[in-house]
mmCIF file of C-alpha atoms in Angstrom:
data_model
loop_
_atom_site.group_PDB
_atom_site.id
_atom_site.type_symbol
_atom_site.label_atom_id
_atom_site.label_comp_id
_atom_site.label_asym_id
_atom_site.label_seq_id
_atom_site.Cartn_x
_atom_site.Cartn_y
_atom_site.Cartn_z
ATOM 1 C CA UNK A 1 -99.989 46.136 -51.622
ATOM 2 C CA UNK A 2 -100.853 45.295 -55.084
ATOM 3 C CA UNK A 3 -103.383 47.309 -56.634
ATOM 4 C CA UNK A 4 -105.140 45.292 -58.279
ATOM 5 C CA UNK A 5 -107.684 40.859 -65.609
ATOM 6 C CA UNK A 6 -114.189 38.167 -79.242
ATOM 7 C CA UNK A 7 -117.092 35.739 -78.790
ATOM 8 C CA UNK A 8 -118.175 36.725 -82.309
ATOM 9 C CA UNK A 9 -114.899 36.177 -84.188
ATOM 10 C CA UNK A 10 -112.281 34.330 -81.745
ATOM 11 C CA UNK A 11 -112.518 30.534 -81.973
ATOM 12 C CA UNK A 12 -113.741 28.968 -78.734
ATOM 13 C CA UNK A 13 -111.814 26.730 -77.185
ATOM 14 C CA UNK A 14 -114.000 24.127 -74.622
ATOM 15 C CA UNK A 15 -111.832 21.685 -72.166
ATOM 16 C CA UNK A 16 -113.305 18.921 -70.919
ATOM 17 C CA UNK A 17 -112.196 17.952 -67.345
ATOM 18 C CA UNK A 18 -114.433 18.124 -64.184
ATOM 19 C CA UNK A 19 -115.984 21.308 -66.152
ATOM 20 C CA UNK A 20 -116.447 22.412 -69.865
ATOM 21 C CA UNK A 21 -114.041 25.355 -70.478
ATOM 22 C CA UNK A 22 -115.002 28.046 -72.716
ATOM 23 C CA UNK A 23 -112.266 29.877 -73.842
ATOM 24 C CA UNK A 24 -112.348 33.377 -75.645
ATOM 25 C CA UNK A 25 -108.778 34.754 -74.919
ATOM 26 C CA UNK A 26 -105.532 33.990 -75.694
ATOM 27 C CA UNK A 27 -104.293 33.433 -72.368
ATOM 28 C CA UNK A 28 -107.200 31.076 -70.980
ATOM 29 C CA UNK A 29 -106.173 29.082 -73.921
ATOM 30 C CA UNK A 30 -102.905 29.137 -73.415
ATOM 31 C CA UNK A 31 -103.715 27.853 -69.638
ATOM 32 C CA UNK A 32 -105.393 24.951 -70.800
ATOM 33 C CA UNK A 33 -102.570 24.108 -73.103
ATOM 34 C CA UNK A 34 -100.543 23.661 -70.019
ATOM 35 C CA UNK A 35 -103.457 21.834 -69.026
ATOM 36 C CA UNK A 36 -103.274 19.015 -71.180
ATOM 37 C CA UNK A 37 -99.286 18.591 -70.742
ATOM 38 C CA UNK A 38 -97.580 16.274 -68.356
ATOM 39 C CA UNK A 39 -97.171 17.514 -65.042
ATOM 40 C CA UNK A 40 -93.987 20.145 -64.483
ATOM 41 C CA UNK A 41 -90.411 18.746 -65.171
ATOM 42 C CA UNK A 42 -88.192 18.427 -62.356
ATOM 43 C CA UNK A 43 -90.987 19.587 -60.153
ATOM 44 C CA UNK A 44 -93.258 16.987 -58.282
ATOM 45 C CA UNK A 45 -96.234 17.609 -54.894
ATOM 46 C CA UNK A 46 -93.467 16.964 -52.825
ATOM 47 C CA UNK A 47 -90.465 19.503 -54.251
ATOM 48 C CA UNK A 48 -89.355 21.543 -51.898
ATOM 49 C CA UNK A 49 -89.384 24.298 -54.736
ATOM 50 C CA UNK A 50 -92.987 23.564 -55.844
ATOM 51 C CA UNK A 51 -96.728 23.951 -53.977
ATOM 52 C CA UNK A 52 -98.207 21.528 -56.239
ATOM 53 C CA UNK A 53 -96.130 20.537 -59.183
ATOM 54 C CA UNK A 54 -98.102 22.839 -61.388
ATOM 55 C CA UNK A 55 -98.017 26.314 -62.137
ATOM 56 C CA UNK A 56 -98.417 29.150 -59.931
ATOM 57 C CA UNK A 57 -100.984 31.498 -61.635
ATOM 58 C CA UNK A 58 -101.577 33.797 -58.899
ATOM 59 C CA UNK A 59 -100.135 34.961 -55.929
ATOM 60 C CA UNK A 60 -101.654 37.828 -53.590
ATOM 61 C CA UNK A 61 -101.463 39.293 -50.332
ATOM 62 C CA UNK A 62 -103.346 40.404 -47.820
ATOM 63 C CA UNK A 63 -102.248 42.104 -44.346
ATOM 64 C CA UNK A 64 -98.792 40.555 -45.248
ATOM 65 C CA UNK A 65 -100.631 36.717 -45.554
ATOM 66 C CA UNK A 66 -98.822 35.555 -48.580
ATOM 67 C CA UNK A 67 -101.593 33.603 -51.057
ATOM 68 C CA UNK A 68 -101.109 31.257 -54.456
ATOM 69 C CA UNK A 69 -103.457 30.391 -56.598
ATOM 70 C CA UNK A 70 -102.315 27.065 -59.188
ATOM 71 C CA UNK A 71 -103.215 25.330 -62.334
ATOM 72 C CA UNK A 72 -104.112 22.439 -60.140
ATOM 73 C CA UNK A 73 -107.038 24.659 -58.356
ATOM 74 C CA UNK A 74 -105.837 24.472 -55.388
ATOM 75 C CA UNK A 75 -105.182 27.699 -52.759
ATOM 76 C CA UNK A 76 -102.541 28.528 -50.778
ATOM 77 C CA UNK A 77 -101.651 29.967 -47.879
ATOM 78 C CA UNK A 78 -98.069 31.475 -46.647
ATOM 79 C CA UNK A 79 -97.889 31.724 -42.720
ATOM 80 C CA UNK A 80 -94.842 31.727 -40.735
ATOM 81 C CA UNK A 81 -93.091 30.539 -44.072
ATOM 82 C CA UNK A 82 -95.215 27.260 -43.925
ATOM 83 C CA UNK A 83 -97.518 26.949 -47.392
ATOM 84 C CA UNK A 84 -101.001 25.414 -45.991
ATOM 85 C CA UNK A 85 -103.542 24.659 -48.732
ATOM 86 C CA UNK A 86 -107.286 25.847 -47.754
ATOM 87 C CA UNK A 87 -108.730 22.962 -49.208
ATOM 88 C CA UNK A 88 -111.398 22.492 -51.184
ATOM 89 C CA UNK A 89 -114.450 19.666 -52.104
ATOM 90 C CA UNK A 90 -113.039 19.318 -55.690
ATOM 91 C CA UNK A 91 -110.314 17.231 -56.346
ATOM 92 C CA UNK A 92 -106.864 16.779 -54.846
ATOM 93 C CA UNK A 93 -108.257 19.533 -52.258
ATOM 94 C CA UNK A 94 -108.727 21.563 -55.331
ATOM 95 C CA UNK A 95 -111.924 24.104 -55.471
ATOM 96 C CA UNK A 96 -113.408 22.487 -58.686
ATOM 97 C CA UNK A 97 -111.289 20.783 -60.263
ATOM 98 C CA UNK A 98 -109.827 23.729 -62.748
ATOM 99 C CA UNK A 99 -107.189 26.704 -62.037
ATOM 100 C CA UNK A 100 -107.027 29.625 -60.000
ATOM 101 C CA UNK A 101 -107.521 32.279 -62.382
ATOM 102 C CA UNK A 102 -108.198 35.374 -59.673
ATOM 103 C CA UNK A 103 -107.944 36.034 -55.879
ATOM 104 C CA UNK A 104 -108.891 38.474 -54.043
ATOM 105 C CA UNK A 105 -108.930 39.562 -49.952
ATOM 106 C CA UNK A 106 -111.592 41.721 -48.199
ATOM 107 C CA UNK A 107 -111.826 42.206 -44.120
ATOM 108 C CA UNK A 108 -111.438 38.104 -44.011
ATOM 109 C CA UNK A 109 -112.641 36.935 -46.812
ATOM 110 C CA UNK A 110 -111.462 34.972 -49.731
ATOM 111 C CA UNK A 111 -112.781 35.286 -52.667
ATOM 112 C CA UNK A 112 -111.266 32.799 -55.466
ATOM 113 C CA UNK A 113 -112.133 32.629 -59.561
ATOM 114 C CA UNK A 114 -111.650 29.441 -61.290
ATOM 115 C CA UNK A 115 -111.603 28.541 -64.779
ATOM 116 C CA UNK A 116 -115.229 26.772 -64.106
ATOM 117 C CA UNK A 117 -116.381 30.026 -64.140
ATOM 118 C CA UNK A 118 -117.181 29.656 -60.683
ATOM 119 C CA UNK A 119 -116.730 32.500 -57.775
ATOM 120 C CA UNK A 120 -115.789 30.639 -54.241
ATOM 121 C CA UNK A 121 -115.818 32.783 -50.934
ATOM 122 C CA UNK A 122 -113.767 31.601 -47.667
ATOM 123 C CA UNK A 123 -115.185 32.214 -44.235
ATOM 124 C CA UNK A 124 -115.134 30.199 -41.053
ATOM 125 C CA UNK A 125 -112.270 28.169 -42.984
ATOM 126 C CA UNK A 126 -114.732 26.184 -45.793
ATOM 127 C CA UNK A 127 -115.828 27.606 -49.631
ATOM 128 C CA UNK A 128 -118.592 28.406 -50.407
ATOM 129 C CA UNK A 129 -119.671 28.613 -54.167
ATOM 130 C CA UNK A 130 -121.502 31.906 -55.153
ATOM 131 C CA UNK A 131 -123.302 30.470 -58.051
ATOM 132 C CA UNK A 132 -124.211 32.253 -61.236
ATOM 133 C CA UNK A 133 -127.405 31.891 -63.442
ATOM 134 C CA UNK A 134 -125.699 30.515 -66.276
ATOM 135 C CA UNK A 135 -124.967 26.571 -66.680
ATOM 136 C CA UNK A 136 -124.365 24.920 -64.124
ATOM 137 C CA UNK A 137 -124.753 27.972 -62.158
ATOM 138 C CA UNK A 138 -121.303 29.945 -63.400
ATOM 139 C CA UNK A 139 -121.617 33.364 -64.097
ATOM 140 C CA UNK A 140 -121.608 33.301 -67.804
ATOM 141 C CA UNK A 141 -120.293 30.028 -68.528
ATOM 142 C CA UNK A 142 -116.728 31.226 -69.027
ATOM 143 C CA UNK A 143 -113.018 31.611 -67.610
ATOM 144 C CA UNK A 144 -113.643 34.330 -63.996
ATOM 145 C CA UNK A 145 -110.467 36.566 -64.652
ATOM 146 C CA UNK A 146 -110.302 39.108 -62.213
ATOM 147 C CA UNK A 147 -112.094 39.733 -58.748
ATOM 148 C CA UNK A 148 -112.019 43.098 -57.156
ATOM 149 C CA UNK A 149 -113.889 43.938 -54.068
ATOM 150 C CA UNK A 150 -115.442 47.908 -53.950
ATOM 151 C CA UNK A 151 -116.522 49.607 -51.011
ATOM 152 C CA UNK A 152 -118.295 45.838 -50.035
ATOM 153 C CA UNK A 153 -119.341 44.673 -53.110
ATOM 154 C CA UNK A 154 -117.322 42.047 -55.181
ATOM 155 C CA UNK A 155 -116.841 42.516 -59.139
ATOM 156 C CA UNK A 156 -116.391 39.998 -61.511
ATOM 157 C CA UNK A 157 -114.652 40.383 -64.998
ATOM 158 C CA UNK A 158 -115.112 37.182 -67.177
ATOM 159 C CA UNK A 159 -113.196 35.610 -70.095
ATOM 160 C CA UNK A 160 -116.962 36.170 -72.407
ATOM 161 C CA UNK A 161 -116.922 39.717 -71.694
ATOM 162 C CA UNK A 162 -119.015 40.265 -68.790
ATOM 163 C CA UNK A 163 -118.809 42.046 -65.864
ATOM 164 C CA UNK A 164 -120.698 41.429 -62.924
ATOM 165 C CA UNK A 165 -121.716 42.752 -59.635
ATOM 166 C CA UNK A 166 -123.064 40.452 -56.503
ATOM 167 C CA UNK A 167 -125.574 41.926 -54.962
ATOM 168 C CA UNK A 168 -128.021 40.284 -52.800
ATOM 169 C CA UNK A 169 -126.673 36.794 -53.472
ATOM 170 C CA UNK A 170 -127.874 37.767 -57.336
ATOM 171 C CA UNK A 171 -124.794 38.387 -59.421
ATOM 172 C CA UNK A 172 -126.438 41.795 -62.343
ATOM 173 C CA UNK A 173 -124.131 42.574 -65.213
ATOM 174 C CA UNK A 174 -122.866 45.852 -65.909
ATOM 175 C CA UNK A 175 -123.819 45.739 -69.054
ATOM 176 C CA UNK A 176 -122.151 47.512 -71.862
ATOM 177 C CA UNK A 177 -122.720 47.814 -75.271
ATOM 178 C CA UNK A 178 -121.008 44.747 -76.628
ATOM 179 C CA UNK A 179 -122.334 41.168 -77.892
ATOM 180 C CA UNK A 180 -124.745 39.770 -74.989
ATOM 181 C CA UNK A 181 -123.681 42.977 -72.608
ATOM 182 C CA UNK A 182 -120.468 42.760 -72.762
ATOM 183 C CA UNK A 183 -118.349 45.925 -72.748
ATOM 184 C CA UNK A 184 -116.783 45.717 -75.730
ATOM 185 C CA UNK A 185 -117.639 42.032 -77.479
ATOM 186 C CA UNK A 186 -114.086 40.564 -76.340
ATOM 187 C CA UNK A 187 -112.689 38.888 -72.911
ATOM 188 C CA UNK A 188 -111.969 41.533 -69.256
ATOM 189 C CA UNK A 189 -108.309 40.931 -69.129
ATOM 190 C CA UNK A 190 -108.694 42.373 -65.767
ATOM 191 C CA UNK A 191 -110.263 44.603 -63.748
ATOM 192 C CA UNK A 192 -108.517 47.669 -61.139
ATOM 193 C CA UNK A 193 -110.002 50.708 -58.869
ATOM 194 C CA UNK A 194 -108.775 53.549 -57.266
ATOM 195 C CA UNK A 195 -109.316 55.000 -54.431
ATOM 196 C CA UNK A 196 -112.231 56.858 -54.832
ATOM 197 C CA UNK A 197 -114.094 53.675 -55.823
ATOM 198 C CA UNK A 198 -113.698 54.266 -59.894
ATOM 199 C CA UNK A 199 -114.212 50.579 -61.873
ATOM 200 C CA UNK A 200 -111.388 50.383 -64.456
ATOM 201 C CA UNK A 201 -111.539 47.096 -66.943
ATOM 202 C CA UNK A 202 -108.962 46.115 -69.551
ATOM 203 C CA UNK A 203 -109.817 43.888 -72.924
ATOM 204 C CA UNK A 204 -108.384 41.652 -75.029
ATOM 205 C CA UNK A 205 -109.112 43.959 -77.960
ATOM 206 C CA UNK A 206 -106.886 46.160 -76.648
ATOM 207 C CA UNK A 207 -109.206 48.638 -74.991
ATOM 208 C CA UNK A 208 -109.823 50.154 -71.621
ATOM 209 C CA UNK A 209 -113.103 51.686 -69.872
ATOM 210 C CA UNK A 210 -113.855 53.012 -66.285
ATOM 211 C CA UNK A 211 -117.638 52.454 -65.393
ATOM 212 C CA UNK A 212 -119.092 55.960 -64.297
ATOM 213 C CA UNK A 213 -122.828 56.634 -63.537
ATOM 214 C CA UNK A 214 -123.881 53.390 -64.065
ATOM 215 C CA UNK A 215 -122.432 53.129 -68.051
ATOM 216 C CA UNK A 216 -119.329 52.113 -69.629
ATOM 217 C CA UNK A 217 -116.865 55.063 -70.887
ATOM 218 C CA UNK A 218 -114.152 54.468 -73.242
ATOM 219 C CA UNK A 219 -110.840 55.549 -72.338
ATOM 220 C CA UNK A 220 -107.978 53.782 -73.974
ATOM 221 C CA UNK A 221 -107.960 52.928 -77.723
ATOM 222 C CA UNK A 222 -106.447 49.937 -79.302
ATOM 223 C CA UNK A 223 -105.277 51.787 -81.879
ATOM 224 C CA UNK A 224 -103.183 54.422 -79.575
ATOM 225 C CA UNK A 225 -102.057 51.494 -77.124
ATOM 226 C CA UNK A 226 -99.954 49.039 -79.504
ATOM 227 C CA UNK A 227 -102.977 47.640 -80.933
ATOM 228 C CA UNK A 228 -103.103 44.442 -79.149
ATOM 229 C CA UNK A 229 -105.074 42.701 -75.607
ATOM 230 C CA UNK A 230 -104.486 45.491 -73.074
ATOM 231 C CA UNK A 231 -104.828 42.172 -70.338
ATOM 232 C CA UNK A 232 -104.051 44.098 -67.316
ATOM 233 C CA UNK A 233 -104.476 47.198 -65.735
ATOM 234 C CA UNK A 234 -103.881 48.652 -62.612
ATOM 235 C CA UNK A 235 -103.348 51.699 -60.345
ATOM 236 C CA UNK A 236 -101.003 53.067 -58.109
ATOM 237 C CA UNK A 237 -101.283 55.034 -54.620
ATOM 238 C CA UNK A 238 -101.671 58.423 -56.298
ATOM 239 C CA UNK A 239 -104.271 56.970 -58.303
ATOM 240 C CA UNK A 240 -102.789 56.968 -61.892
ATOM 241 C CA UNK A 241 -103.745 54.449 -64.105
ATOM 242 C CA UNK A 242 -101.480 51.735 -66.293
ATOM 243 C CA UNK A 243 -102.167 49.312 -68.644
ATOM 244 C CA UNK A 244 -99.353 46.610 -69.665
ATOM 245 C CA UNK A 245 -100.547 44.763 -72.997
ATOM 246 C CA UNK A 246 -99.485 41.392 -75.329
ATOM 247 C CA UNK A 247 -96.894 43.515 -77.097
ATOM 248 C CA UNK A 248 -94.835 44.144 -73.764
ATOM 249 C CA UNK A 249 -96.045 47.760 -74.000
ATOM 250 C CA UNK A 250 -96.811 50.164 -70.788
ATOM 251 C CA UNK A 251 -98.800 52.732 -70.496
ATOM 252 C CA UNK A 252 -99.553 55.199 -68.224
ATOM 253 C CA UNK A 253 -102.696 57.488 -68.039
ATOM 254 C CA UNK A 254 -103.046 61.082 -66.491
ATOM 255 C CA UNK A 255 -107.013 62.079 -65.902
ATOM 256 C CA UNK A 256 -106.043 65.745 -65.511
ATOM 257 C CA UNK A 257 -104.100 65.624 -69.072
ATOM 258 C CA UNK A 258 -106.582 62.810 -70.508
ATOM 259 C CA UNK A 259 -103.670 60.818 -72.138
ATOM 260 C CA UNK A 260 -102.102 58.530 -72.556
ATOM 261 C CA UNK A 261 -97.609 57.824 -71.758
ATOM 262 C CA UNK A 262 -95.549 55.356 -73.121
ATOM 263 C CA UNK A 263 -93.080 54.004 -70.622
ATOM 264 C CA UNK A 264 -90.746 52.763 -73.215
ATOM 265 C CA UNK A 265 -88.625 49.949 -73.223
ATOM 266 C CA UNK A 266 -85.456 48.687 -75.644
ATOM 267 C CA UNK A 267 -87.701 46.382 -77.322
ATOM 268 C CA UNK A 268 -89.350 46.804 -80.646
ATOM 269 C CA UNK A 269 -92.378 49.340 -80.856
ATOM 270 C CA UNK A 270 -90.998 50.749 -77.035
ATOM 271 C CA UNK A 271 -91.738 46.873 -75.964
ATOM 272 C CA UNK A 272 -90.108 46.231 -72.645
ATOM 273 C CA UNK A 273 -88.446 43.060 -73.487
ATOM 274 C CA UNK A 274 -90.849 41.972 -77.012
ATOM 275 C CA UNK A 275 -93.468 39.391 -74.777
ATOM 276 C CA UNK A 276 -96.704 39.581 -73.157
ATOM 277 C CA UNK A 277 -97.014 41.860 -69.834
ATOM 278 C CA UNK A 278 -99.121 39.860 -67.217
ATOM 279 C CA UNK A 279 -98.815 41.652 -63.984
ATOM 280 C CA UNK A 280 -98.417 45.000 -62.437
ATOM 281 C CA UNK A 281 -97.837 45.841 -59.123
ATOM 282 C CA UNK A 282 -96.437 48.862 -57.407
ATOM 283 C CA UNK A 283 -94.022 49.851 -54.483
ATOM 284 C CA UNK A 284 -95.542 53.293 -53.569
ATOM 285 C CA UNK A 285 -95.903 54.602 -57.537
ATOM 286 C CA UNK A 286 -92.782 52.622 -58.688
ATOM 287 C CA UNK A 287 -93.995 50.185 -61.148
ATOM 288 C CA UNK A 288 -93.430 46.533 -61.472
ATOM 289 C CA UNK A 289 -94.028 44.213 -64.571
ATOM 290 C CA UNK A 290 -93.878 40.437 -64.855
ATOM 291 C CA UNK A 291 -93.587 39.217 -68.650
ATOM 292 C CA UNK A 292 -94.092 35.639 -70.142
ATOM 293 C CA UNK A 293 -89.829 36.082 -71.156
ATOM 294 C CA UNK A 294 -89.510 35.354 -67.215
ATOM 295 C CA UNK A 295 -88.644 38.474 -66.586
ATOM 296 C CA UNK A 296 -89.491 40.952 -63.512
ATOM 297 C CA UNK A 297 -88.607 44.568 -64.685
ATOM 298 C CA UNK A 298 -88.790 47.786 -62.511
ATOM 299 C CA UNK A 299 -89.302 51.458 -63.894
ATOM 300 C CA UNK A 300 -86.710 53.861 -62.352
ATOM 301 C CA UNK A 301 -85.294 56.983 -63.371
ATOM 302 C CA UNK A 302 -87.017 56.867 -66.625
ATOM 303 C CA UNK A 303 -85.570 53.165 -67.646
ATOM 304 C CA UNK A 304 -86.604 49.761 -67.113
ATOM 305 C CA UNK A 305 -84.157 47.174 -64.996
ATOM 306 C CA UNK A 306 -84.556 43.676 -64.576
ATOM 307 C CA UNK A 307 -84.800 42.464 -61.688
ATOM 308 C CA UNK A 308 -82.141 39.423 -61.899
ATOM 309 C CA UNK A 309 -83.342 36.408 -63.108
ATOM 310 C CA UNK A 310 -85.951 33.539 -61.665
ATOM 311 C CA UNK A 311 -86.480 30.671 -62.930
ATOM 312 C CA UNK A 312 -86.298 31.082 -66.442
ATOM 313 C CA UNK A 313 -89.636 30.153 -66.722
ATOM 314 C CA UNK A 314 -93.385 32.833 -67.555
ATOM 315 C CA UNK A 315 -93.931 35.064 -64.487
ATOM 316 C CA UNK A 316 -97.499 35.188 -64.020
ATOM 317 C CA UNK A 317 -98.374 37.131 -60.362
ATOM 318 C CA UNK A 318 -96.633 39.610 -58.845
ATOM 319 C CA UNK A 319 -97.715 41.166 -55.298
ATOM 320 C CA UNK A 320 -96.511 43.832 -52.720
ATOM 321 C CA UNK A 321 -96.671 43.772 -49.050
ATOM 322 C CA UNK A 322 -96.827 46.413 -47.077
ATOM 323 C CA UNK A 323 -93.030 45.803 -45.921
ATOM 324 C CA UNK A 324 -91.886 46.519 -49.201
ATOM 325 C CA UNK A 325 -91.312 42.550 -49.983
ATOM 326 C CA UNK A 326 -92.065 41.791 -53.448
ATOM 327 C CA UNK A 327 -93.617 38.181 -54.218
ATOM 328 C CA UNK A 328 -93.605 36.508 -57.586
ATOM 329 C CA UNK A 329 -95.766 33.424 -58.823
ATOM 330 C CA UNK A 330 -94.021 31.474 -62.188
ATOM 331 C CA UNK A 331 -94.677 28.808 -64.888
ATOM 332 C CA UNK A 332 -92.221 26.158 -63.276
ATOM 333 C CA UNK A 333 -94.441 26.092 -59.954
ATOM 334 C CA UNK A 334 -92.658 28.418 -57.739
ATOM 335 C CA UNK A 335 -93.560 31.477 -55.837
ATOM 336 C CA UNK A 336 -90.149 33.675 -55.169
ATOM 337 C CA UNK A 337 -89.614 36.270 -53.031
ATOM 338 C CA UNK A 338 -86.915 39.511 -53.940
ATOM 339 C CA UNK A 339 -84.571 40.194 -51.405
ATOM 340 C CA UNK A 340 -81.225 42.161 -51.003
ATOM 341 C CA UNK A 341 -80.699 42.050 -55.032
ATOM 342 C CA UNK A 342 -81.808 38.283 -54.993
ATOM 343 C CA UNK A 343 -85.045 35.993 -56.047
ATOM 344 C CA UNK A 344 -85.090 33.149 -53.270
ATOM 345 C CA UNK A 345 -87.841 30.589 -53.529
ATOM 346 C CA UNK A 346 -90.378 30.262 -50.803
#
């Protein structure tokens, strides 16, 4: 399974669709860049390669249920190797009308962030919207990144800085002591746990914190992690913690040593291949990166090795199931699965 992303000084970007956009991070922006381009080359509704003809931003799994998340908002589901979109009210079938920009699976519900800055839950096969107090009832008016569900309770990491809780139909910030509550002033790449329940978050300044009796703690420094967005972290079944940033560096924290490990790669700096890392997933405590090169590279015997190549195009998602199967979501619309030594698209 896959273990599962600054207001005052970054430039907001706003995108005017079905939804204003507010944009604090690099890659929200960079989604709504796509945004405003022409639908996919080579790729149409119909292609027999592509869900939707745009992007696939996410893809997840749950009790082996393959699901996609795309630029087009709409959901995805993999069963019996037939993709069946859960449809939503917005348009096209979409949610709301902007991308998938989270998933996540608990017991048998979906839970679904979009770029509205909307959370959407799944039961008895229809969404319903879990509205925020800010505008328009988002959560803080700003790009959901990452969803994580612990022990019951679903957490929220936005693209402002916030991260919430839902409790009670109410969604409370954890607040921090950033700009507004925010945990450190700048966008949650994304957010992780282990298994004991332990809230990990990852910034675009470059920082990471676990949330511990009720407060933020700092434990991963910009300036000892390449100095750049630490956008994702995650953790593996043995409950050690990574971080994969925009300079294609990975790291790897111990707890019992409090420090941090470079996994280094050939590229500058110890950069796996010199681009941004934006997934991490595991096969038992092997890790797995995707990188916007189009690459999917795999940490064994103390080196990184591609994994062949895709479609030449960003990898965005990867995912686990519990067979071993490992699923990847790219730029060009496809999801691929990696089997005997090969990508073949699914």
């Amino acid at each position: 399974m896959k273990f599962l992303i600054k207001i005052a000084i970054l430039s907001c970007c706003i995108f005017k669709a079905n939804a204003s956009v507010h944009c604090y991070s690099d890659k929200c922006r960079l989604i709504l860049e796509h945004k405003t381009k022409s639908p996919i080359k080579n790729f149409s509704a119909d292609s027999l390669y592509s869900l939707d003809g745009t992007p696939v931003n996410i893809v997840t799994n749950k009790n082996n249920i393959i699901y996609a998340g795309t630029f087009a908002g709409k959901v995805w589901q993999l069963v019996e190797n037939n993709w069946t979109q859960l449809r939503g009210a917005g348009p096209g079938g979409s949610l709301d009308g902007q991308f998938v920009s989270t998933i996540n699976i608990e017991s048998n519900n979906i839970y679904v962030g979009t770029a509205s800055g909307y959370v959407w839950k799944r039961t008895q096969n229809s969404w319903t919207k879990l509205s925020g107090s800010d505008r328009a009832g988002t959560l803080d008016d700003s790009c959901i990144n990452s969803l994580i569900n612990v022990n019951g309770a679903l957490y929220a990491g936005t693209d402002k800085g916030t991260v919430l809780k839902y409790i009670n139909e109410v969604w409370i910030p954890l607040a921090g002591s950033g700009y507004e509550g925010t945990v450190d002033s700048t966008s949650i790449g994304s957010l992780t746990k282990d298994s004991t329940g332990k809230i990990y978050a990852g910034t675009f300044h470059g920082n990471i914190w676990e949330y511990l009796n009720e407060s933020w703690a700092q434990i991963g420094y910009a300036e000892s992690l390449g100095n750049t967005s630490a956008w994702v972290v995650a953790v593996d079944s043995s409950n050690n913690l990574y971080t994969g940033n925009f300079g294609g560096e990975f790291w790897r924290y111990t707890s019992e040593a409090g420090s941090w490990q470079q996994f280094s790669g050939s590229g500058s700096g110890g950069s796996i291949d010199n681009s941004i890392i934006w997934s991490i997933a595991f096969m038992g405590t092997t890790p797995l990166v995707a990188t916007k090169n189009g690459n999917v590279w795999q940490y064994t015997n103390n080196n990184w090795e591609k994994l062949n190549t895709l479609d030449g195009s960003m990898v965005w998602s990867l995912t686990v199931d519990s067979f071993g199967n490992l699923y990847a979501g790219t730029d060009s619309g496809n999801v691929w699965l990696f089997n005997n030594g090969s990508w073949q698209s699914i």
